[in-house]
Amino acid sequence: MGRLYLINLEGKLYNCKHCQTHLALCEDIVSKSFHCRHGRAYLFNKVVNVSVGVKEDRLMMTGLHTVADIFCVGCGSIVGWKYEIAHDKSQKYKEGKFILERLKVSFPDGNSYWVSHEHQVASASDADDA
């Protein structure tokens, strides 16, 4: 296996909860109103230090999407997914963007998100039905 090169970000950023590898800057957040099977999630324009998995179709609350899981290159944990194709025209803005699950990242203030009553709250945002 080759040498691992990580991109170090400066500013307010999100890290992998497990290994603290830098993942994204606050300024790259598009929306904080997404939900997934593990709770809340954030949509980003850009993330770093991830590898992209196999594309697959997933039926979500906002329709059918072709997505690929994203993995932290530091520890291999799944930290979210990348939207490859949005099959509904109203969802095309998601294409090429990334979801980071709150449960799997550390926040700019150094804290992590823990499952609480928020996890039980339903929303009209994106969520895996599977």
mmCIF file of C-alpha atoms in Angstrom:
data_model
loop_
_atom_site.group_PDB
_atom_site.id
_atom_site.type_symbol
_atom_site.label_atom_id
_atom_site.label_comp_id
_atom_site.label_asym_id
_atom_site.label_seq_id
_atom_site.Cartn_x
_atom_site.Cartn_y
_atom_site.Cartn_z
ATOM 1 C CA MET A 1 0.000 0.000 0.000
ATOM 2 C CA GLY A 2 1.254 3.492 -0.813
ATOM 3 C CA ARG A 3 1.906 6.378 1.485
ATOM 4 C CA LEU A 4 -1.160 8.210 2.798
ATOM 5 C CA TYR A 5 -1.260 11.946 2.065
ATOM 6 C CA LEU A 6 -3.857 13.940 3.955
ATOM 7 C CA ILE A 7 -5.096 17.413 3.178
ATOM 8 C CA ASN A 8 -4.930 19.658 6.235
ATOM 9 C CA LEU A 9 -7.592 22.350 6.358
ATOM 10 C CA GLU A 10 -7.413 25.652 8.220
ATOM 11 C CA GLY A 11 -10.339 27.385 9.867
ATOM 12 C CA LYS A 12 -13.546 26.047 11.373
ATOM 13 C CA LEU A 13 -13.752 22.444 10.255
ATOM 14 C CA TYR A 14 -15.394 19.081 10.670
ATOM 15 C CA ASN A 15 -13.242 16.043 11.521
ATOM 16 C CA CYS A 16 -13.761 12.291 11.510
ATOM 17 C CA LYS A 17 -15.055 11.424 14.980
ATOM 18 C CA HIS A 18 -12.845 8.331 15.169
ATOM 19 C CA CYS A 19 -9.432 9.550 13.987
ATOM 20 C CA GLN A 20 -9.770 13.368 13.770
ATOM 21 C CA THR A 21 -8.857 13.455 10.059
ATOM 22 C CA HIS A 22 -9.987 16.760 8.521
ATOM 23 C CA LEU A 23 -13.090 16.362 6.339
ATOM 24 C CA ALA A 24 -14.688 19.720 5.534
ATOM 25 C CA LEU A 25 -14.818 23.424 6.262
ATOM 26 C CA CYS A 26 -17.866 25.154 7.737
ATOM 27 C CA GLU A 27 -17.927 27.538 4.792
ATOM 28 C CA ASP A 28 -18.642 24.616 2.429
ATOM 29 C CA ILE A 29 -21.980 23.719 4.081
ATOM 30 C CA VAL A 30 -24.946 23.989 1.736
ATOM 31 C CA SER A 31 -27.623 22.828 4.202
ATOM 32 C CA LYS A 32 -27.925 21.563 7.781
ATOM 33 C CA SER A 33 -31.483 20.273 7.377
ATOM 34 C CA PHE A 34 -30.861 16.736 6.122
ATOM 35 C CA HIS A 35 -31.697 13.514 7.915
ATOM 36 C CA CYS A 36 -30.408 9.991 7.426
ATOM 37 C CA ARG A 37 -30.890 6.640 9.112
ATOM 38 C CA HIS A 38 -28.480 7.676 11.907
ATOM 39 C CA GLY A 39 -29.994 11.105 12.593
ATOM 40 C CA ARG A 40 -29.169 14.549 11.256
ATOM 41 C CA ALA A 41 -26.717 15.214 8.435
ATOM 42 C CA TYR A 42 -25.154 18.152 6.603
ATOM 43 C CA LEU A 43 -24.878 18.732 2.846
ATOM 44 C CA PHE A 44 -21.455 20.023 1.691
ATOM 45 C CA ASN A 45 -20.153 21.369 -1.599
ATOM 46 C CA LYS A 46 -16.726 19.888 -0.938
ATOM 47 C CA VAL A 47 -15.097 17.354 1.391
ATOM 48 C CA VAL A 48 -11.501 16.118 1.572
ATOM 49 C CA ASN A 49 -9.688 13.031 2.809
ATOM 50 C CA VAL A 50 -12.426 10.629 1.750
ATOM 51 C CA SER A 51 -12.587 7.773 -0.698
ATOM 52 C CA VAL A 52 -15.723 7.170 -2.714
ATOM 53 C CA GLY A 53 -17.307 3.722 -2.737
ATOM 54 C CA VAL A 54 -19.472 1.898 -5.248
ATOM 55 C CA LYS A 55 -22.423 3.725 -6.806
ATOM 56 C CA GLU A 56 -25.861 2.394 -5.952
ATOM 57 C CA ASP A 57 -29.464 3.514 -6.299
ATOM 58 C CA ARG A 58 -31.196 4.420 -3.023
ATOM 59 C CA LEU A 59 -34.792 5.404 -2.530
ATOM 60 C CA MET A 60 -34.840 8.360 -0.160
ATOM 61 C CA MET A 61 -37.617 10.613 1.077
ATOM 62 C CA THR A 62 -36.943 13.003 -1.810
ATOM 63 C CA GLY A 63 -36.939 10.279 -4.449
ATOM 64 C CA LEU A 64 -34.508 7.948 -6.164
ATOM 65 C CA HIS A 65 -30.825 8.942 -6.087
ATOM 66 C CA THR A 66 -27.644 7.258 -7.285
ATOM 67 C CA VAL A 67 -25.182 7.655 -4.409
ATOM 68 C CA ALA A 68 -21.850 6.293 -3.233
ATOM 69 C CA ASP A 69 -20.780 5.942 0.384
ATOM 70 C CA ILE A 70 -17.755 8.001 1.393
ATOM 71 C CA PHE A 71 -15.078 6.657 3.723
ATOM 72 C CA CYS A 72 -12.555 8.490 5.882
ATOM 73 C CA VAL A 73 -9.099 7.767 4.426
ATOM 74 C CA GLY A 74 -7.589 7.940 7.911
ATOM 75 C CA CYS A 75 -9.538 5.106 9.512
ATOM 76 C CA GLY A 76 -11.892 3.710 6.847
ATOM 77 C CA SER A 77 -15.123 4.646 8.659
ATOM 78 C CA ILE A 78 -18.174 5.480 6.568
ATOM 79 C CA VAL A 79 -18.799 9.179 7.212
ATOM 80 C CA GLY A 80 -21.600 9.820 4.710
ATOM 81 C CA TRP A 81 -22.269 9.623 0.986
ATOM 82 C CA LYS A 82 -21.875 11.471 -2.296
ATOM 83 C CA TYR A 83 -24.814 12.269 -4.555
ATOM 84 C CA GLU A 84 -23.909 11.093 -8.040
ATOM 85 C CA ILE A 85 -27.284 11.364 -9.807
ATOM 86 C CA ALA A 86 -30.601 12.821 -8.685
ATOM 87 C CA HIS A 87 -33.357 11.259 -10.775
ATOM 88 C CA ASP A 88 -35.916 13.965 -9.904
ATOM 89 C CA LYS A 89 -35.334 17.325 -11.624
ATOM 90 C CA SER A 90 -36.055 19.243 -8.403
ATOM 91 C CA GLN A 91 -33.188 17.398 -6.677
ATOM 92 C CA LYS A 92 -30.491 18.029 -9.315
ATOM 93 C CA TYR A 93 -28.793 20.619 -7.072
ATOM 94 C CA LYS A 94 -27.506 17.710 -4.925
ATOM 95 C CA GLU A 95 -25.468 16.132 -7.723
ATOM 96 C CA GLY A 96 -21.757 16.135 -6.950
ATOM 97 C CA LYS A 97 -22.361 17.202 -3.342
ATOM 98 C CA PHE A 98 -21.612 15.281 -0.144
ATOM 99 C CA ILE A 99 -23.498 14.349 2.998
ATOM 100 C CA LEU A 100 -21.608 14.071 6.301
ATOM 101 C CA GLU A 101 -23.588 12.385 9.052
ATOM 102 C CA ARG A 102 -23.506 14.318 12.341
ATOM 103 C CA LEU A 103 -23.105 11.113 14.326
ATOM 104 C CA LYS A 104 -19.828 10.388 12.542
ATOM 105 C CA VAL A 105 -18.039 13.744 12.726
ATOM 106 C CA SER A 106 -16.573 16.090 15.325
ATOM 107 C CA PHE A 107 -17.705 19.701 15.136
ATOM 108 C CA PRO A 108 -15.614 22.871 14.886
ATOM 109 C CA ASP A 109 -15.925 23.357 18.655
ATOM 110 C CA GLY A 110 -14.371 19.920 19.203
ATOM 111 C CA ASN A 111 -17.588 18.250 20.359
ATOM 112 C CA SER A 112 -19.222 15.195 18.843
ATOM 113 C CA TYR A 113 -22.905 14.570 18.248
ATOM 114 C CA TRP A 114 -24.436 11.810 20.318
ATOM 115 C CA VAL A 115 -27.744 10.088 19.631
ATOM 116 C CA SER A 116 -30.498 11.694 21.672
ATOM 117 C CA HIS A 117 -34.164 12.530 21.352
ATOM 118 C CA GLU A 118 -33.259 14.484 18.171
ATOM 119 C CA HIS A 119 -32.668 11.122 16.494
ATOM 120 C CA GLN A 120 -36.353 10.301 16.978
ATOM 121 C CA VAL A 121 -37.652 13.465 15.279
ATOM 122 C CA ALA A 122 -39.104 12.906 11.804
ATOM 123 C CA SER A 123 -38.492 15.363 8.993
ATOM 124 C CA ALA A 124 -39.337 15.958 5.376
ATOM 125 C CA SER A 125 -35.623 16.092 4.548
ATOM 126 C CA ASP A 126 -33.632 13.350 2.902
ATOM 127 C CA ALA A 127 -33.431 10.046 4.717
ATOM 128 C CA ASP A 128 -32.752 6.481 3.725
ATOM 129 C CA ASP A 129 -35.899 4.425 3.667
ATOM 130 C CA ALA A 130 -33.865 1.238 3.724
#
